[in-house]
mmCIF file of C-alpha atoms in Angstrom:
data_model
loop_
_atom_site.group_PDB
_atom_site.id
_atom_site.type_symbol
_atom_site.label_atom_id
_atom_site.label_comp_id
_atom_site.label_asym_id
_atom_site.label_seq_id
_atom_site.Cartn_x
_atom_site.Cartn_y
_atom_site.Cartn_z
ATOM 1 C CA MET A 42 -15.088 115.794 150.913
ATOM 2 C CA LEU A 43 -11.456 115.803 151.923
ATOM 3 C CA HIS A 44 -12.358 113.968 155.124
ATOM 4 C CA VAL A 45 -13.935 111.523 153.203
ATOM 5 C CA LYS A 46 -11.048 111.177 151.264
ATOM 6 C CA ALA A 47 -8.672 110.740 154.245
ATOM 7 C CA GLY A 48 -11.334 107.842 154.991
ATOM 8 C CA ASP A 49 -13.571 109.723 157.223
ATOM 9 C CA ALA A 50 -16.401 107.385 157.397
ATOM 10 C CA GLU A 51 -18.623 110.048 159.152
ATOM 11 C CA SER A 52 -18.153 113.005 157.053
ATOM 12 C CA PHE A 53 -19.536 111.115 153.901
ATOM 13 C CA ALA A 54 -22.839 110.461 156.016
ATOM 14 C CA VAL A 55 -22.551 114.418 156.458
ATOM 15 C CA LEU A 56 -22.320 114.860 152.824
ATOM 16 C CA LEU A 57 -24.606 112.718 152.121
ATOM 17 C CA GLY A 58 -27.004 114.474 154.738
ATOM 18 C CA LYS A 59 -26.304 117.422 152.898
ATOM 19 C CA TYR A 60 -26.428 116.650 149.842
ATOM 20 C CA ARG A 61 -29.082 113.474 149.273
ATOM 21 C CA ALA A 62 -32.352 115.808 149.191
ATOM 22 C CA PRO A 63 -30.797 118.388 145.904
ATOM 23 C CA VAL A 64 -30.100 115.683 143.858
ATOM 24 C CA VAL A 65 -33.101 113.450 144.370
ATOM 25 C CA ARG A 66 -35.002 116.075 143.642
ATOM 26 C CA PHE A 67 -33.161 116.899 140.652
ATOM 27 C CA LEU A 68 -32.641 113.318 139.192
ATOM 28 C CA TYR A 69 -36.529 113.148 139.684
ATOM 29 C CA ARG A 70 -37.644 116.622 137.819
ATOM 30 C CA MET A 71 -35.337 114.734 135.272
ATOM 31 C CA VAL A 72 -36.534 111.207 134.815
ATOM 32 C CA GLN A 73 -39.672 111.640 136.443
ATOM 33 C CA ASN A 74 -39.612 108.521 138.323
ATOM 34 C CA GLN A 75 -38.921 108.484 142.176
ATOM 35 C CA ALA A 76 -37.727 104.590 141.758
ATOM 36 C CA VAL A 77 -35.326 105.303 139.062
ATOM 37 C CA ALA A 78 -34.057 108.852 140.565
ATOM 38 C CA GLU A 79 -33.413 107.233 143.851
ATOM 39 C CA GLU A 80 -31.883 104.660 142.024
ATOM 40 C CA LEU A 81 -29.853 107.107 140.110
ATOM 41 C CA ALA A 82 -29.140 109.164 143.069
ATOM 42 C CA GLN A 83 -27.404 105.897 145.021
ATOM 43 C CA GLU A 84 -25.075 105.265 141.946
ATOM 44 C CA THR A 85 -24.484 108.811 142.290
ATOM 45 C CA PHE A 86 -23.157 108.707 145.819
ATOM 46 C CA LEU A 87 -22.078 105.216 145.524
ATOM 47 C CA ARG A 88 -19.287 107.074 142.646
ATOM 48 C CA VAL A 89 -18.261 110.105 144.665
ATOM 49 C CA TYR A 90 -17.378 107.438 147.553
ATOM 50 C CA ARG A 91 -15.277 105.339 145.043
ATOM 51 C CA SER A 92 -13.800 108.260 143.768
ATOM 52 C CA ARG A 93 -13.009 109.959 147.134
ATOM 53 C CA ASN A 94 -9.477 109.165 146.540
ATOM 54 C CA ALA A 95 -9.157 111.019 143.025
ATOM 55 C CA TYR A 96 -10.962 113.898 144.632
ATOM 56 C CA GLU A 97 -9.264 117.491 144.126
ATOM 57 C CA PRO A 98 -10.465 120.694 145.446
ATOM 58 C CA ALA A 99 -10.366 122.166 142.195
ATOM 59 C CA ALA A 100 -13.881 122.449 142.061
ATOM 60 C CA LYS A 101 -16.776 123.021 144.390
ATOM 61 C CA PHE A 102 -17.810 119.791 145.666
ATOM 62 C CA ALA A 103 -21.623 120.462 144.684
ATOM 63 C CA THR A 104 -20.612 121.523 141.066
ATOM 64 C CA TRP A 105 -18.738 117.504 140.849
ATOM 65 C CA LEU A 106 -21.359 116.171 142.035
ATOM 66 C CA PHE A 107 -24.054 117.589 140.144
ATOM 67 C CA ARG A 108 -22.038 116.432 137.271
ATOM 68 C CA ILE A 109 -21.924 112.701 138.236
ATOM 69 C CA ALA A 110 -25.662 113.222 138.720
ATOM 70 C CA SER A 111 -26.672 115.203 135.333
ATOM 71 C CA HIS A 112 -24.345 112.284 133.447
ATOM 72 C CA LEU A 113 -26.165 109.397 134.745
ATOM 73 C CA ALA A 114 -29.406 110.679 134.163
ATOM 74 C CA LEU A 115 -28.462 111.935 130.643
ATOM 75 C CA ASN A 116 -27.437 108.612 129.820
ATOM 76 C CA TRP A 117 -30.697 107.101 131.493
ATOM 77 C CA ILE A 118 -32.755 109.053 129.574
ATOM 78 C CA ARG A 119 -30.213 108.341 126.067
ATOM 79 C CA ASP A 120 -30.910 104.320 126.346
ATOM 80 C CA THR A 121 -34.616 104.898 127.583
ATOM 81 C CA LYS A 122 -36.067 107.589 125.313
ATOM 82 C CA ASP A 123 -37.719 104.082 123.263
ATOM 83 C CA GLU A 124 -39.555 103.985 126.332
ATOM 84 C CA LYS A 125 -40.288 107.505 125.953
ATOM 85 C CA GLY A 126 -44.188 106.906 125.237
ATOM 86 C CA GLN A 127 -44.795 105.150 128.692
ATOM 87 C CA GLN A 128 -42.737 108.125 130.207
ATOM 88 C CA GLU A 129 -45.549 110.382 128.861
ATOM 89 C CA LEU A 130 -48.036 108.358 130.299
ATOM 90 C CA ASP A 131 -46.859 108.111 133.516
ATOM 91 C CA ALA A 132 -45.905 111.742 133.401
ATOM 92 C CA ALA A 133 -49.622 112.818 132.399
ATOM 93 C CA ALA A 134 -50.967 110.265 134.927
ATOM 94 C CA GLY A 135 -48.604 111.850 137.917
ATOM 95 C CA GLY A 136 -46.565 108.302 137.588
ATOM 96 C CA LEU A 137 -46.816 106.579 140.878
ATOM 97 C CA THR A 138 -45.821 109.740 143.062
ATOM 98 C CA PRO A 139 -48.957 111.862 143.961
ATOM 99 C CA GLN A 140 -48.198 115.799 144.207
ATOM 100 C CA ILE A 141 -48.591 116.682 147.706
ATOM 101 C CA PRO A 142 -51.502 118.978 148.003
ATOM 102 C CA ALA A 143 -52.054 122.144 149.357
ATOM 103 C CA PRO A 144 -53.307 122.595 152.328
ATOM 104 C CA HIS A 145 -57.254 122.938 152.665
ATOM 105 C CA PRO A 146 -57.415 123.473 149.303
ATOM 106 C CA SER A 147 -60.892 123.913 147.246
ATOM 107 C CA ALA A 148 -62.054 121.466 144.512
ATOM 108 C CA GLU A 149 -61.597 124.053 142.187
ATOM 109 C CA GLU A 150 -58.131 125.177 143.850
ATOM 110 C CA SER A 151 -57.490 121.197 143.432
ATOM 111 C CA LEU A 152 -58.266 121.090 140.449
ATOM 112 C CA VAL A 153 -56.038 123.709 138.636
ATOM 113 C CA ARG A 154 -53.418 122.924 140.688
ATOM 114 C CA GLU A 155 -53.150 119.376 139.084
ATOM 115 C CA ALA A 156 -54.075 120.910 135.789
ATOM 116 C CA THR A 157 -50.919 123.507 136.079
ATOM 117 C CA LEU A 158 -48.880 120.712 137.517
ATOM 118 C CA ASP A 159 -49.487 118.336 134.521
ATOM 119 C CA GLU A 160 -48.806 121.089 132.542
ATOM 120 C CA VAL A 161 -45.658 121.731 134.046
ATOM 121 C CA ARG A 162 -44.085 118.103 134.101
ATOM 122 C CA LYS A 163 -45.344 117.982 130.382
ATOM 123 C CA ALA A 164 -43.393 120.983 129.027
ATOM 124 C CA VAL A 165 -40.396 120.287 131.136
ATOM 125 C CA ALA A 166 -40.512 116.208 129.772
ATOM 126 C CA ALA A 167 -40.647 118.466 126.640
ATOM 127 C CA LEU A 168 -36.982 120.059 126.596
ATOM 128 C CA PRO A 169 -34.309 118.031 124.829
ATOM 129 C CA PRO A 170 -32.380 116.182 127.474
ATOM 130 C CA ALA A 171 -29.747 118.968 127.783
ATOM 131 C CA GLN A 172 -31.453 122.108 128.205
ATOM 132 C CA ARG A 173 -33.899 120.180 131.166
ATOM 133 C CA ALA A 174 -30.419 119.380 132.863
ATOM 134 C CA ALA A 175 -29.525 122.992 132.902
ATOM 135 C CA VAL A 176 -33.351 124.736 133.421
ATOM 136 C CA LEU A 177 -33.707 122.430 136.538
ATOM 137 C CA MET A 178 -30.560 123.239 137.876
ATOM 138 C CA HIS A 179 -31.061 126.868 137.103
ATOM 139 C CA LYS A 180 -34.572 127.289 138.368
ATOM 140 C CA TYR A 181 -34.652 124.911 141.337
ATOM 141 C CA GLU A 182 -30.970 124.343 142.570
ATOM 142 C CA GLU A 183 -30.207 127.979 142.160
ATOM 143 C CA MET A 184 -26.941 127.570 140.404
ATOM 144 C CA SER A 185 -24.659 129.726 138.626
ATOM 145 C CA TYR A 186 -24.016 129.483 134.739
ATOM 146 C CA SER A 187 -20.317 128.603 135.364
ATOM 147 C CA GLN A 188 -21.458 125.958 137.876
ATOM 148 C CA ILE A 189 -23.781 124.665 135.364
ATOM 149 C CA ALA A 190 -21.708 124.637 132.596
ATOM 150 C CA ARG A 191 -19.157 122.835 134.738
ATOM 151 C CA ALA A 192 -21.313 120.376 135.812
ATOM 152 C CA LEU A 193 -22.575 119.571 131.988
ATOM 153 C CA ASP A 194 -19.300 119.930 130.726
ATOM 154 C CA ILE A 195 -20.045 123.367 128.625
ATOM 155 C CA SER A 196 -18.941 126.431 127.941
ATOM 156 C CA GLU A 197 -20.899 129.679 130.302
ATOM 157 C CA SER A 198 -22.041 130.907 126.783
ATOM 158 C CA ALA A 199 -23.399 127.447 125.461
ATOM 159 C CA VAL A 200 -25.464 127.116 128.948
ATOM 160 C CA LYS A 201 -27.192 130.576 128.071
ATOM 161 C CA SER A 202 -28.110 129.479 124.769
ATOM 162 C CA LEU A 203 -29.542 126.845 126.085
ATOM 163 C CA LEU A 204 -31.908 128.367 129.307
ATOM 164 C CA PHE A 205 -32.592 130.858 126.380
ATOM 165 C CA ARG A 206 -34.198 128.732 124.217
ATOM 166 C CA ALA A 207 -35.513 126.596 127.198
ATOM 167 C CA TYR A 208 -36.895 129.298 128.788
ATOM 168 C CA GLU A 209 -38.949 130.553 125.440
ATOM 169 C CA THR A 210 -40.021 126.929 124.682
ATOM 170 C CA LEU A 211 -41.522 127.508 128.296
ATOM 171 C CA ARG A 212 -43.080 130.772 127.880
ATOM 172 C CA ALA A 213 -44.904 129.248 124.594
ATOM 173 C CA ARG A 214 -46.433 126.677 126.720
ATOM 174 C CA LEU A 215 -46.551 127.702 130.446
ATOM 175 C CA ALA A 216 -46.932 131.450 130.120
ATOM 176 C CA HIS A 217 -50.808 131.413 129.556
ATOM 177 C CA MET A 218 -51.433 129.396 133.026
ATOM 178 C CA GLU A 219 -52.152 131.358 136.288
ATOM 179 C CA GLY A 220 -49.975 130.285 138.671
ATOM 180 C CA MET B 126 -36.390 143.715 119.066
ATOM 181 C CA GLY B 127 -33.362 146.898 119.699
ATOM 182 C CA LYS B 128 -30.079 146.682 120.923
ATOM 183 C CA ALA B 129 -31.279 147.313 124.218
ATOM 184 C CA CYS B 130 -33.549 144.928 124.215
ATOM 185 C CA GLU B 131 -31.303 142.429 123.481
ATOM 186 C CA GLU B 132 -28.936 143.347 126.424
ATOM 187 C CA PHE B 133 -32.217 143.030 128.752
ATOM 188 C CA ARG B 134 -32.645 139.636 127.181
ATOM 189 C CA GLU B 135 -30.795 137.532 129.699
ATOM 190 C CA LEU B 136 -31.211 139.502 132.290
ATOM 191 C CA LEU B 137 -35.599 138.426 131.933
ATOM 192 C CA VAL B 138 -34.570 135.063 133.830
ATOM 193 C CA ALA B 139 -32.656 136.477 136.662
ATOM 194 C CA GLU B 140 -34.817 139.271 136.927
ATOM 195 C CA ALA B 141 -38.719 136.281 137.281
ATOM 196 C CA ALA B 142 -36.288 134.727 140.021
ATOM 197 C CA ASP B 143 -35.159 137.896 141.810
ATOM 198 C CA ARG B 144 -31.452 137.412 141.119
ATOM 199 C CA LEU B 145 -30.373 140.638 139.692
ATOM 200 C CA SER B 146 -27.769 142.659 141.629
ATOM 201 C CA LEU B 147 -29.817 145.690 142.828
ATOM 202 C CA GLU B 148 -28.086 148.136 140.246
ATOM 203 C CA ASP B 149 -29.395 145.831 137.128
ATOM 204 C CA GLN B 150 -32.882 145.962 139.163
ATOM 205 C CA ALA B 151 -33.096 149.529 138.827
ATOM 206 C CA ARG B 152 -31.753 149.440 134.858
ATOM 207 C CA MET B 153 -34.574 146.733 134.014
ATOM 208 C CA ARG B 154 -37.178 147.763 135.766
ATOM 209 C CA GLU B 155 -36.143 152.210 133.589
ATOM 210 C CA HIS B 156 -35.935 150.053 130.433
ATOM 211 C CA LEU B 157 -39.409 147.709 130.929
ATOM 212 C CA ALA B 158 -41.180 151.150 131.793
ATOM 213 C CA ALA B 159 -39.869 152.133 128.289
ATOM 214 C CA CYS B 160 -40.774 148.838 126.406
ATOM 215 C CA LEU B 161 -44.142 147.335 125.754
ATOM 216 C CA GLY B 162 -42.606 144.071 124.033
ATOM 217 C CA CYS B 163 -39.740 143.181 126.747
ATOM 218 C CA ALA B 164 -42.658 143.681 129.465
ATOM 219 C CA GLU B 165 -44.304 141.703 128.021
ATOM 220 C CA LEU B 166 -42.007 139.302 127.610
ATOM 221 C CA ALA B 167 -40.900 139.689 131.854
ATOM 222 C CA GLU B 168 -44.298 139.008 132.612
ATOM 223 C CA SER B 169 -44.466 135.872 130.795
ATOM 224 C CA GLN B 170 -41.028 134.882 132.477
ATOM 225 C CA ARG B 171 -42.217 135.080 135.775
ATOM 226 C CA MET B 172 -45.652 133.197 135.024
ATOM 227 C CA VAL B 173 -43.398 130.372 133.771
ATOM 228 C CA TRP B 174 -41.540 131.007 137.161
ATOM 229 C CA LYS B 175 -44.467 130.683 138.922
ATOM 230 C CA ALA B 176 -45.871 127.682 137.810
ATOM 231 C CA LEU B 177 -42.623 126.044 137.912
ATOM 232 C CA ASP B 178 -42.598 126.907 141.603
ATOM 233 C CA THR B 179 -46.441 124.170 141.554
ATOM 234 C CA TRP B 180 -43.895 121.120 141.222
ATOM 235 C CA GLU B 181 -42.824 119.672 144.333
ATOM 236 C CA THR B 182 -41.237 116.410 144.563
ATOM 237 C CA PRO B 183 -42.607 113.392 146.519
ATOM 238 C CA PRO B 184 -40.628 112.171 149.818
ATOM 239 C CA ILE B 185 -37.382 110.222 149.850
ATOM 240 C CA SER B 186 -37.651 106.418 150.652
ATOM 241 C CA PRO B 187 -37.277 106.098 154.317
ATOM 242 C CA ASP B 188 -34.858 102.910 153.606
ATOM 243 C CA PHE B 189 -32.259 105.002 151.083
ATOM 244 C CA ASN B 190 -29.244 105.566 153.371
ATOM 245 C CA SER B 191 -29.395 101.828 154.585
ATOM 246 C CA ARG B 192 -29.507 100.637 150.567
ATOM 247 C CA LEU B 193 -27.042 103.058 150.070
ATOM 248 C CA ILE B 194 -24.680 101.644 152.622
ATOM 249 C CA GLY B 195 -25.396 98.244 151.714
ATOM 250 C CA ARG B 196 -24.061 98.619 148.381
ATOM 251 C CA ILE B 197 -20.779 100.812 149.860
ATOM 252 C CA GLU B 198 -20.182 97.349 151.950
ATOM 253 C CA CYS B 199 -20.554 95.423 148.845
ATOM 254 C CA ALA B 200 -17.876 97.859 146.793
ATOM 255 C CA ASN B 201 -15.804 97.662 149.724
ATOM 256 C CA LEU B 202 -15.082 93.727 149.399
ATOM 257 C CA GLY B 203 -12.401 92.576 147.245
ATOM 258 C CA PHE B 204 -12.913 90.971 143.835
ATOM 259 C CA TRP B 205 -12.715 87.326 145.522
ATOM 260 C CA GLU B 206 -14.963 87.676 148.298
ATOM 261 C CA ARG B 207 -17.292 89.218 146.000
ATOM 262 C CA TRP B 208 -16.975 86.272 143.632
ATOM 263 C CA ALA B 209 -17.097 83.747 146.903
ATOM 264 C CA GLY B 210 -20.465 85.710 148.190
ATOM 265 C CA ARG B 211 -22.165 85.336 144.537
ATOM 266 C CA TRP B 212 -21.110 81.561 144.203
ATOM 267 C CA ARG B 213 -21.448 80.823 148.267
ATOM 268 C CA PRO B 214 -24.930 79.196 147.762
ATOM 269 C CA PHE B 215 -23.746 76.776 145.193
ATOM 270 C CA ILE B 216 -20.174 75.500 146.533
ATOM 271 C CA VAL B 217 -21.501 74.706 149.902
ATOM 272 C CA HIS B 218 -24.535 72.583 148.913
ATOM 273 C CA ARG B 219 -23.100 71.077 145.749
ATOM 274 C CA GLY B 220 -19.547 71.773 145.651
ATOM 275 C CA LEU B 221 -17.758 70.713 148.029
ATOM 276 C CA PRO B 222 -19.326 67.078 148.729
ATOM 277 C CA VAL B 223 -18.566 66.954 144.997
ATOM 278 C CA ALA B 224 -14.776 68.164 145.443
ATOM 279 C CA ALA B 225 -14.781 65.729 149.022
ATOM 280 C CA ALA B 226 -15.741 62.593 146.478
ATOM 281 C CA VAL B 227 -13.160 63.622 144.033
ATOM 282 C CA ALA B 228 -10.542 64.029 146.701
ATOM 283 C CA LEU B 229 -11.316 60.490 147.925
ATOM 284 C CA THR B 230 -11.102 58.871 145.047
ATOM 285 C CA ALA B 231 -7.910 60.401 144.087
ATOM 286 C CA THR B 232 -6.784 59.419 147.601
ATOM 287 C CA LEU B 233 -7.694 55.689 147.013
ATOM 288 C CA LEU B 234 -6.540 55.977 143.957
ATOM 289 C CA VAL B 235 -2.698 56.845 144.084
ATOM 290 C CA VAL B 236 -2.222 54.672 148.268
ATOM 291 C CA GLY B 237 -3.997 51.840 146.082
ATOM 292 C CA TYR B 238 -2.370 51.296 143.255
ATOM 293 C CA HIS B 239 1.984 50.886 143.439
ATOM 294 C CA PRO B 240 4.781 48.889 141.483
ATOM 295 C CA ALA B 241 7.146 47.906 144.160
ATOM 296 C CA ARG B 242 4.180 46.773 146.164
ATOM 297 C CA GLN B 243 2.961 44.486 144.128
ATOM 298 C CA PRO B 244 1.382 41.485 146.009
ATOM 299 C CA SER B 245 2.724 37.855 144.831
ATOM 300 C CA PRO B 246 0.230 35.508 143.077
ATOM 301 C CA ALA B 247 -1.986 33.971 144.940
ATOM 302 C CA PRO B 248 -1.778 30.023 144.865
ATOM 303 C CA ASN B 249 -3.462 28.340 142.600
ATOM 304 C CA PRO B 250 -5.104 25.368 144.499
ATOM 305 C CA VAL B 251 -6.230 23.440 141.781
ATOM 306 C CA ILE B 252 -1.843 23.164 140.550
ATOM 307 C CA GLU B 253 -1.272 22.466 144.410
ATOM 308 C CA ASN B 254 -3.426 19.966 144.630
ATOM 309 C CA ALA B 255 -2.554 17.815 141.752
ATOM 310 C CA SER B 256 1.609 18.255 142.999
ATOM 311 C CA ILE B 257 0.308 17.025 145.775
ATOM 312 C CA GLY B 258 -1.590 13.788 144.986
ATOM 313 C CA GLN B 259 1.087 13.279 142.697
ATOM 314 C CA GLU B 260 3.647 12.988 145.214
ATOM 315 C CA GLN B 261 1.450 10.839 146.761
ATOM 316 C CA SER B 262 0.533 8.645 144.407
ATOM 317 C CA GLU B 263 4.603 7.918 143.980
ATOM 318 C CA GLY B 264 4.723 7.272 146.938
ATOM 319 C CA VAL B 265 2.375 4.535 147.180
ATOM 320 C CA LEU B 266 3.861 2.778 143.917
ATOM 321 C CA GLU B 267 7.333 2.502 145.637
ATOM 322 C CA ASP B 268 6.059 1.229 148.942
ATOM 323 C CA LEU B 269 3.907 -1.356 146.285
ATOM 324 C CA GLU B 270 6.994 -2.136 144.730
ATOM 325 C CA THR B 271 8.802 -2.507 148.130
ATOM 326 C CA LEU B 272 6.288 -4.910 149.148
ATOM 327 C CA ARG B 273 6.313 -6.587 145.415
ATOM 328 C CA ASP B 274 10.410 -6.885 146.731
ATOM 329 C CA LEU B 275 9.995 -8.454 149.771
ATOM 330 C CA ASN B 276 7.647 -10.830 148.855
ATOM 331 C CA GLY B 277 9.927 -11.826 146.380
ATOM 332 C CA ILE B 278 12.580 -12.602 148.397
ATOM 333 C CA ALA B 279 10.945 -14.777 150.760
ATOM 334 C CA PRO B 280 8.546 -17.283 148.657
ATOM 335 C CA ALA B 281 5.837 -18.237 151.126
ATOM 336 C CA GLY B 282 6.737 -21.487 153.082
ATOM 337 C CA ALA B 283 10.053 -21.396 152.962
ATOM 338 C CA ALA B 284 12.444 -21.501 155.627
ATOM 339 C CA ASP B 285 15.199 -19.064 156.328
ATOM 340 C CA PRO B 286 18.577 -21.004 155.177
ATOM 341 C CA ALA B 287 19.807 -19.045 157.946
ATOM 342 C CA MET B 288 18.390 -20.878 160.651
#
């Protein structure tokens, strides 16, 4: 990122190559719509590019990146919460993004897998946005409590509280399922 | 749930994610062997983790990078360049012809009107013709008077006394 700050365009391409997939994945699971996720991811990297002159290496770049991404996602969720009903329908129908099937599954395995996936999507979508963001960063991006705290601009104890409540809710909804 | 259980509550998630240190793993195993409640909780957390693992994400659009580069290039334009780009079709197809017409009109107004170079009033052909006719009439009258005078000096048939 310091090379990008110095005007090195190739370094920005390297950053994009490394972080594009994690950012899009995180945003997709946050908003559960691939088109919106890519749009928010583009806005994230655009803001990174615009802010390159102000970047200070005080924090890890990934933390800063996810801070921007989670901020955009939370704003989008807040601004579109009235359309939540439609989002739930999309989530129930699998949205416009079909799940990648397991290799050579039997019909029964496919049905079980789809049912599990549907339950998982609904359970995560039902979490409050802040808990959702914390769980997604913790589970899928394997970020530490301190990194999540910086990304969400909250204390570490607040992160632990968010994760505790989120996993408690998810256990109530998903623990009966076989993986 | 006892105090020891509260202590291990925080470690449950890490245990399900295999993120415990070796020392904490040993402590957790020891506690779970002795506490049925925590053991059930740990098992349910593992099921949640396994369920979350099934959620894969779709592939990213092939044109993601090119769209982003386009947005960055647009962001690199200055304010006036962005403004001109937005209004360019209007300016080219309508604005330029209108501006050209306005400029031409203004030029004609400036060049065509100048107080010091006001032309002399055009001669009135009616008045001129009238003055010419009058002069001619006066000349004819004088000629007639001259002829009358000449007729009066020399009566008809009279000899010239000088001769």
